[in-house]
Amino acid sequence: MFVMHGGAGTITRQNLTPDMEKQYREKLEEALRAGHAILAKGGTSLDAVETSIRILEDSPLFNAGKGAVFTHDGRNELDAAIMDGKTKRAGTVAGVTIVKNPISAARAVMEKSPHVMMSGRGADLFATQVGLEIVDPSYFWTERRWKDLQRELMKENAASSHKGTVGAVALDQAGNLAAGTSTGGTTNKKYGRIGDSPILGAGTYAENESVAVSCTGTGEYFIRWTVAHDIAALYKYRGMSDHPRREGQLRDAVQYARDVSGVGRGGWRAARADL
Ligand code: GLY
């Protein structure tokens, strides 16, 4: 099983041209097919999640990697996480600025360091030392995201907006779950703000006993309500067996994040071993 999301956001039917919709659908399909192909050949859920997210990170369409939004200071600071449901090993990076594919940096933290989370310059240095592809910060400059920032800066009391965090969850043939999430965060974010994506249990979580979860939405709420872990806990502790009822309860679990976030946008994708 392989499931992805390209983020909650402010894309509506009104501001989505047919050509843009086609581009989004094609890129999502390419990423989905790549992840699915790995699973079909007996590959691991971790490889499927990382590979598919890298494809979306390389596209300017999504708020992750190349298409990351700008901070208040006109920089791009990227967050990502990956988690292995079998072992509960995980790696996350926050505020990286020169790593082309933050999801691979997160995986390197998991596999090549004794740590779980690295941030800022240290995370950039680690990614460089382990041989990941490094880019000049200008690589992340896109006109569309720059204009988004200018619009936010012009609004008084500008609220941060958010479009297009990407995520994937996978179940491989060995029965192992994995989850990954990658984002540029929120447009106009300040003071080293970190969202939910690289925080395990908030925006990303995986454990074989329950589910793999990747969330999208306004991170502050997902952190405060530990949404990803709550979803896993619903599966684990409530022992839900009836699918429609379980879906209803999961919707309740994230409804508060939507309700209180003001922008009213947020969501998640989950995969479970017995679905
Ligand atoms: N959900 C992504 C973020 O708030 O940074």
GROMACS .gro file of C-alpha atoms and ligand atoms in nm:
model
  280
    1MET     CA    1   0.000   0.000   0.000
    2PHE     CA    2   0.126   0.345  -0.085
    3VAL     CA    3  -0.042   0.679  -0.013
    4MET     CA    4   0.079   1.036  -0.067
    5HIS     CA    5  -0.033   1.393  -0.015
    6GLY     CA    6   0.076   1.714  -0.181
    7GLY     CA    7  -0.034   1.933   0.105
    8ALA     CA    8  -0.327   2.128   0.238
    9GLY     CA    9  -0.338   2.483   0.112
   10THR     CA   10  -0.517   2.763  -0.053
   11ILE     CA   11  -0.548   2.618  -0.400
   12THR     CA   12  -0.913   2.638  -0.497
   13ARG     CA   13  -1.101   2.558  -0.814
   14GLN     CA   14  -1.110   2.934  -0.878
   15ASN     CA   15  -0.734   2.986  -0.871
   16LEU     CA   16  -0.631   2.653  -1.021
   17THR     CA   17  -0.608   2.669  -1.399
   18PRO     CA   18  -0.660   2.346  -1.596
   19ASP     CA   19  -0.294   2.357  -1.693
   20MET     CA   20  -0.180   2.387  -1.329
   21GLU     CA   21  -0.412   2.108  -1.222
   22LYS     CA   22  -0.264   1.889  -1.495
   23GLN     CA   23   0.089   1.965  -1.375
   24TYR     CA   24   0.003   1.881  -1.013
   25ARG     CA   25  -0.172   1.560  -1.107
   26GLU     CA   26   0.111   1.448  -1.335
   27LYS     CA   27   0.381   1.511  -1.076
   28LEU     CA   28   0.185   1.342  -0.799
   29GLU     CA   29   0.121   1.046  -1.025
   30GLU     CA   30   0.491   1.022  -1.112
   31ALA     CA   31   0.581   1.020  -0.741
   32LEU     CA   32   0.306   0.770  -0.658
   33ARG     CA   33   0.413   0.537  -0.936
   34ALA     CA   34   0.777   0.555  -0.826
   35GLY     CA   35   0.688   0.463  -0.468
   36HIS     CA   36   0.450   0.193  -0.577
   37ALA     CA   37   0.705   0.039  -0.814
   38ILE     CA   38   0.954   0.001  -0.528
   39LEU     CA   39   0.695  -0.178  -0.315
   40ALA     CA   40   0.582  -0.397  -0.606
   41LYS     CA   41   0.941  -0.519  -0.651
   42GLY     CA   42   0.964  -0.611  -0.283
   43GLY     CA   43   1.151  -0.295  -0.181
   44THR     CA   44   1.116  -0.135   0.160
   45SER     CA   45   0.853   0.114   0.270
   46LEU     CA   46   1.136   0.350   0.369
   47ASP     CA   47   1.278   0.348   0.016
   48ALA     CA   48   0.931   0.404  -0.131
   49VAL     CA   49   0.863   0.700   0.097
   50GLU     CA   50   1.202   0.863   0.042
   51THR     CA   51   1.203   0.815  -0.336
   52SER     CA   52   0.854   0.953  -0.388
   53ILE     CA   53   0.909   1.254  -0.164
   54ARG     CA   54   1.234   1.336  -0.344
   55ILE     CA   55   1.039   1.361  -0.670
   56LEU     CA   56   0.802   1.617  -0.518
   57GLU     CA   57   1.094   1.800  -0.354
   58ASP     CA   58   1.255   1.840  -0.697
   59SER     CA   59   0.940   2.003  -0.837
   60PRO     CA   60   0.870   2.376  -0.791
   61LEU     CA   61   0.498   2.298  -0.754
   62PHE     CA   62   0.505   2.183  -0.392
   63ASN     CA   63   0.607   2.354  -0.071
   64ALA     CA   64   0.902   2.123  -0.014
   65GLY     CA   65   1.254   2.126  -0.156
   66LYS     CA   66   1.274   2.338  -0.472
   67GLY     CA   67   0.929   2.494  -0.425
   68ALA     CA   68   0.972   2.585  -0.056
   69VAL     CA   69   0.809   2.903   0.069
   70PHE     CA   70   1.011   3.200   0.198
   71THR     CA   71   1.064   3.308   0.556
   72HIS     CA   72   1.000   3.666   0.668
   73ASP     CA   73   1.368   3.737   0.595
   74GLY     CA   74   1.346   3.607   0.240
   75ARG     CA   75   1.524   3.279   0.308
   76ASN     CA   76   1.417   2.918   0.257
   77GLU     CA   77   1.439   2.701   0.569
   78LEU     CA   78   1.326   2.345   0.513
   79ASP     CA   79   1.201   2.074   0.748
   80ALA     CA   80   1.162   1.699   0.694
   81ALA     CA   81   1.117   1.373   0.881
   82ILE     CA   82   1.117   1.002   0.811
   83MET     CA   83   1.020   0.720   1.045
   84ASP     CA   84   1.052   0.343   1.027
   85GLY     CA   85   0.746   0.173   1.172
   86LYS     CA   86   0.925  -0.156   1.233
   87THR     CA   87   1.201  -0.026   1.458
   88LYS     CA   88   1.067   0.320   1.545
   89ARG     CA   89   1.398   0.458   1.432
   90ALA     CA   90   1.355   0.806   1.289
   91GLY     CA   91   1.547   1.104   1.156
   92THR     CA   92   1.441   1.464   1.122
   93VAL     CA   93   1.595   1.791   1.007
   94ALA     CA   94   1.470   2.143   1.072
   95GLY     CA   95   1.568   2.473   0.912
   96VAL     CA   96   1.811   2.336   0.656
   97THR     CA   97   1.910   2.582   0.383
   98ILE     CA   98   2.146   2.409   0.140
   99VAL     CA   99   2.027   2.048   0.125
  100LYS     CA  100   1.860   1.973  -0.208
  101ASN     CA  101   1.652   1.688  -0.066
  102PRO     CA  102   1.574   1.733   0.304
  103ILE     CA  103   1.395   1.396   0.319
  104SER     CA  104   1.728   1.226   0.241
  105ALA     CA  105   1.897   1.435   0.510
  106ALA     CA  106   1.634   1.311   0.755
  107ARG     CA  107   1.706   0.954   0.652
  108ALA     CA  108   2.079   1.013   0.693
  109VAL     CA  109   2.020   1.142   1.047
  110MET     CA  110   1.834   0.816   1.116
  111GLU     CA  111   2.088   0.584   0.957
  112LYS     CA  112   2.422   0.761   0.989
  113SER     CA  113   2.406   0.936   1.324
  114PRO     CA  114   2.318   0.845   1.682
  115HIS     CA  115   2.066   1.131   1.688
  116VAL     CA  116   1.704   1.180   1.589
  117MET     CA  117   1.681   1.552   1.511
  118MET     CA  118   1.927   1.807   1.374
  119SER     CA  119   1.867   2.170   1.293
  120GLY     CA  120   2.006   2.469   1.105
  121ARG     CA  121   2.376   2.496   1.033
  122GLY     CA  122   2.457   2.171   1.210
  123ALA     CA  123   2.211   1.980   0.996
  124ASP     CA  124   2.347   2.146   0.682
  125LEU     CA  125   2.701   2.051   0.785
  126PHE     CA  126   2.601   1.692   0.862
  127ALA     CA  127   2.430   1.658   0.524
  128THR     CA  128   2.744   1.791   0.354
  129GLN     CA  129   2.968   1.551   0.546
  130VAL     CA  130   2.760   1.244   0.460
  131GLY     CA  131   2.778   1.335   0.091
  132LEU     CA  132   2.422   1.449   0.015
  133GLU     CA  133   2.363   1.684  -0.275
  134ILE     CA  134   2.426   2.041  -0.163
  135VAL     CA  135   2.294   2.347  -0.348
  136ASP     CA  136   2.340   2.721  -0.322
  137PRO     CA  137   2.048   2.872  -0.126
  138SER     CA  138   1.946   3.052  -0.446
  139TYR     CA  139   1.839   2.713  -0.586
  140PHE     CA  140   1.522   2.743  -0.375
  141TRP     CA  141   1.426   3.086  -0.516
  142THR     CA  142   1.107   3.067  -0.721
  143GLU     CA  143   0.913   3.365  -0.846
  144ARG     CA  144   0.580   3.225  -0.733
  145ARG     CA  145   0.690   3.178  -0.371
  146TRP     CA  146   0.867   3.515  -0.371
  147LYS     CA  147   0.545   3.685  -0.478
  148ASP     CA  148   0.358   3.492  -0.205
  149LEU     CA  149   0.596   3.643   0.051
  150GLN     CA  150   0.557   3.995  -0.089
  151ARG     CA  151   0.180   3.959  -0.064
  152GLU     CA  152   0.205   3.841   0.297
  153LEU     CA  153   0.442   4.124   0.387
  154MET     CA  154   0.200   4.380   0.247
  155LYS     CA  155  -0.084   4.260   0.470
  156GLU     CA  156  -0.097   4.418   0.812
  157ASN     CA  157  -0.064   4.151   1.083
  158ALA     CA  158   0.012   3.907   0.808
  159ALA     CA  159  -0.079   3.555   0.902
  160SER     CA  160   0.154   3.291   0.771
  161SER     CA  161   0.011   3.092   0.488
  162HIS     CA  162   0.098   2.744   0.389
  163LYS     CA  163   0.062   2.549   0.070
  164GLY     CA  164   0.182   2.212  -0.033
  165THR     CA  165   0.376   2.025   0.233
  166VAL     CA  166   0.434   1.680   0.089
  167GLY     CA  167   0.413   1.343   0.258
  168ALA     CA  168   0.399   0.971   0.196
  169VAL     CA  169   0.313   0.659   0.393
  170ALA     CA  170   0.389   0.306   0.279
  171LEU     CA  171   0.337  -0.054   0.374
  172ASP     CA  172   0.584  -0.297   0.218
  173GLN     CA  173   0.553  -0.667   0.141
  174ALA     CA  174   0.733  -0.753   0.466
  175GLY     CA  175   0.453  -0.576   0.656
  176ASN     CA  176   0.661  -0.278   0.761
  177LEU     CA  177   0.521   0.075   0.767
  178ALA     CA  178   0.709   0.400   0.705
  179ALA     CA  179   0.610   0.766   0.700
  180GLY     CA  180   0.781   1.076   0.563
  181THR     CA  181   0.700   1.445   0.540
  182SER     CA  182   0.885   1.738   0.382
  183THR     CA  183   0.803   2.109   0.384
  184GLY     CA  184   0.924   2.464   0.347
  185GLY     CA  185   0.699   2.552   0.642
  186THR     CA  186   0.481   2.862   0.630
  187THR     CA  187   0.532   3.171   0.416
  188ASN     CA  188   0.660   3.464   0.623
  189LYS     CA  189   0.766   3.246   0.918
  190LYS     CA  190   0.999   3.420   1.164
  191TYR     CA  191   1.256   3.360   1.438
  192GLY     CA  192   1.363   3.011   1.336
  193ARG     CA  193   1.004   2.883   1.346
  194ILE     CA  194   0.979   2.505   1.309
  195GLY     CA  195   0.653   2.336   1.214
  196ASP     CA  196   0.506   1.996   1.282
  197SER     CA  197   0.659   1.804   0.992
  198PRO     CA  198   0.996   1.724   1.158
  199ILE     CA  199   0.838   1.666   1.500
  200LEU     CA  200   0.764   1.299   1.555
  201GLY     CA  201   0.412   1.246   1.682
  202ALA     CA  202   0.299   1.587   1.555
  203GLY     CA  203   0.332   1.584   1.175
  204THR     CA  204   0.498   1.248   1.118
  205TYR     CA  205   0.473   0.911   1.289
  206ALA     CA  206   0.501   0.540   1.209
  207GLU     CA  207   0.478   0.222   1.410
  208ASN     CA  208   0.394  -0.124   1.281
  209GLU     CA  209   0.154  -0.185   1.572
  210SER     CA  210  -0.073   0.096   1.456
  211VAL     CA  211  -0.029   0.326   1.156
  212ALA     CA  212   0.204   0.543   0.953
  213VAL     CA  213   0.089   0.906   0.941
  214SER     CA  214   0.197   1.218   0.752
  215CYS     CA  215   0.011   1.542   0.824
  216THR     CA  216  -0.033   1.872   0.642
  217GLY     CA  217  -0.174   2.197   0.772
  218THR     CA  218  -0.080   2.475   1.011
  219GLY     CA  219   0.195   2.310   1.213
  220GLU     CA  220   0.143   2.496   1.539
  221TYR     CA  221  -0.185   2.313   1.594
  222PHE     CA  222  -0.054   1.973   1.493
  223ILE     CA  223   0.231   2.014   1.742
  224ARG     CA  224   0.007   2.121   2.029
  225TRP     CA  225  -0.240   1.840   1.973
  226THR     CA  226   0.025   1.578   1.880
  227VAL     CA  227  -0.205   1.484   1.596
  228ALA     CA  228   0.001   1.210   1.428
  229HIS     CA  229   0.054   1.025   1.754
  230ASP     CA  230  -0.310   1.072   1.854
  231ILE     CA  231  -0.416   0.903   1.532
  232ALA     CA  232  -0.179   0.614   1.602
  233ALA     CA  233  -0.303   0.592   1.960
  234LEU     CA  234  -0.663   0.573   1.843
  235TYR     CA  235  -0.573   0.266   1.641
  236LYS     CA  236  -0.357   0.115   1.909
  237TYR     CA  237  -0.552   0.167   2.228
  238ARG     CA  238  -0.909   0.173   2.107
  239GLY     CA  239  -0.863  -0.147   1.910
  240MET     CA  240  -1.086  -0.023   1.634
  241SER     CA  241  -1.203  -0.291   1.400
  242ASP     CA  242  -1.491  -0.140   1.209
  243HIS     CA  243  -1.352   0.063   0.922
  244PRO     CA  244  -1.621   0.334   0.874
  245ARG     CA  245  -1.639   0.396   1.248
  246ARG     CA  246  -1.264   0.418   1.272
  247GLU     CA  247  -1.253   0.668   0.990
  248GLY     CA  248  -1.508   0.881   1.173
  249GLN     CA  249  -1.303   0.879   1.489
  250LEU     CA  250  -0.988   0.968   1.299
  251ARG     CA  251  -1.164   1.261   1.145
  252ASP     CA  252  -1.256   1.374   1.496
  253ALA     CA  253  -0.891   1.346   1.594
  254VAL     CA  254  -0.778   1.609   1.347
  255GLN     CA  255  -1.095   1.815   1.334
  256TYR     CA  256  -0.974   2.035   1.618
  257ALA     CA  257  -0.660   2.116   1.421
  258ARG     CA  258  -0.879   2.235   1.137
  259ASP     CA  259  -1.125   2.417   1.359
  260VAL     CA  260  -0.878   2.610   1.564
  261SER     CA  261  -0.622   2.681   1.296
  262GLY     CA  262  -0.830   2.969   1.163
  263VAL     CA  263  -0.734   2.887   0.807
  264GLY     CA  264  -0.942   2.575   0.847
  265ARG     CA  265  -0.706   2.360   0.653
  266GLY     CA  266  -0.527   2.049   0.757
  267GLY     CA  267  -0.527   1.681   0.699
  268TRP     CA  268  -0.334   1.364   0.711
  269ARG     CA  269  -0.270   1.041   0.528
  270ALA     CA  270  -0.239   0.714   0.716
  271ALA     CA  271  -0.162   0.357   0.621
  272ARG     CA  272  -0.229   0.056   0.839
  273ALA     CA  273  -0.084  -0.291   0.814
  274ASP     CA  274  -0.421  -0.473   0.807
  275LEU     CA  275  -0.610  -0.248   0.567
  276GLY     N1  276   0.268   2.158   0.827
  276GLY     C1  277   0.385   2.223   0.790
  276GLY     C2  278   0.420   2.336   0.873
  276GLY     O1  279   0.335   2.394   0.941
  276GLY     O2  280   0.535   2.373   0.876
   0.00000   0.00000   0.00000
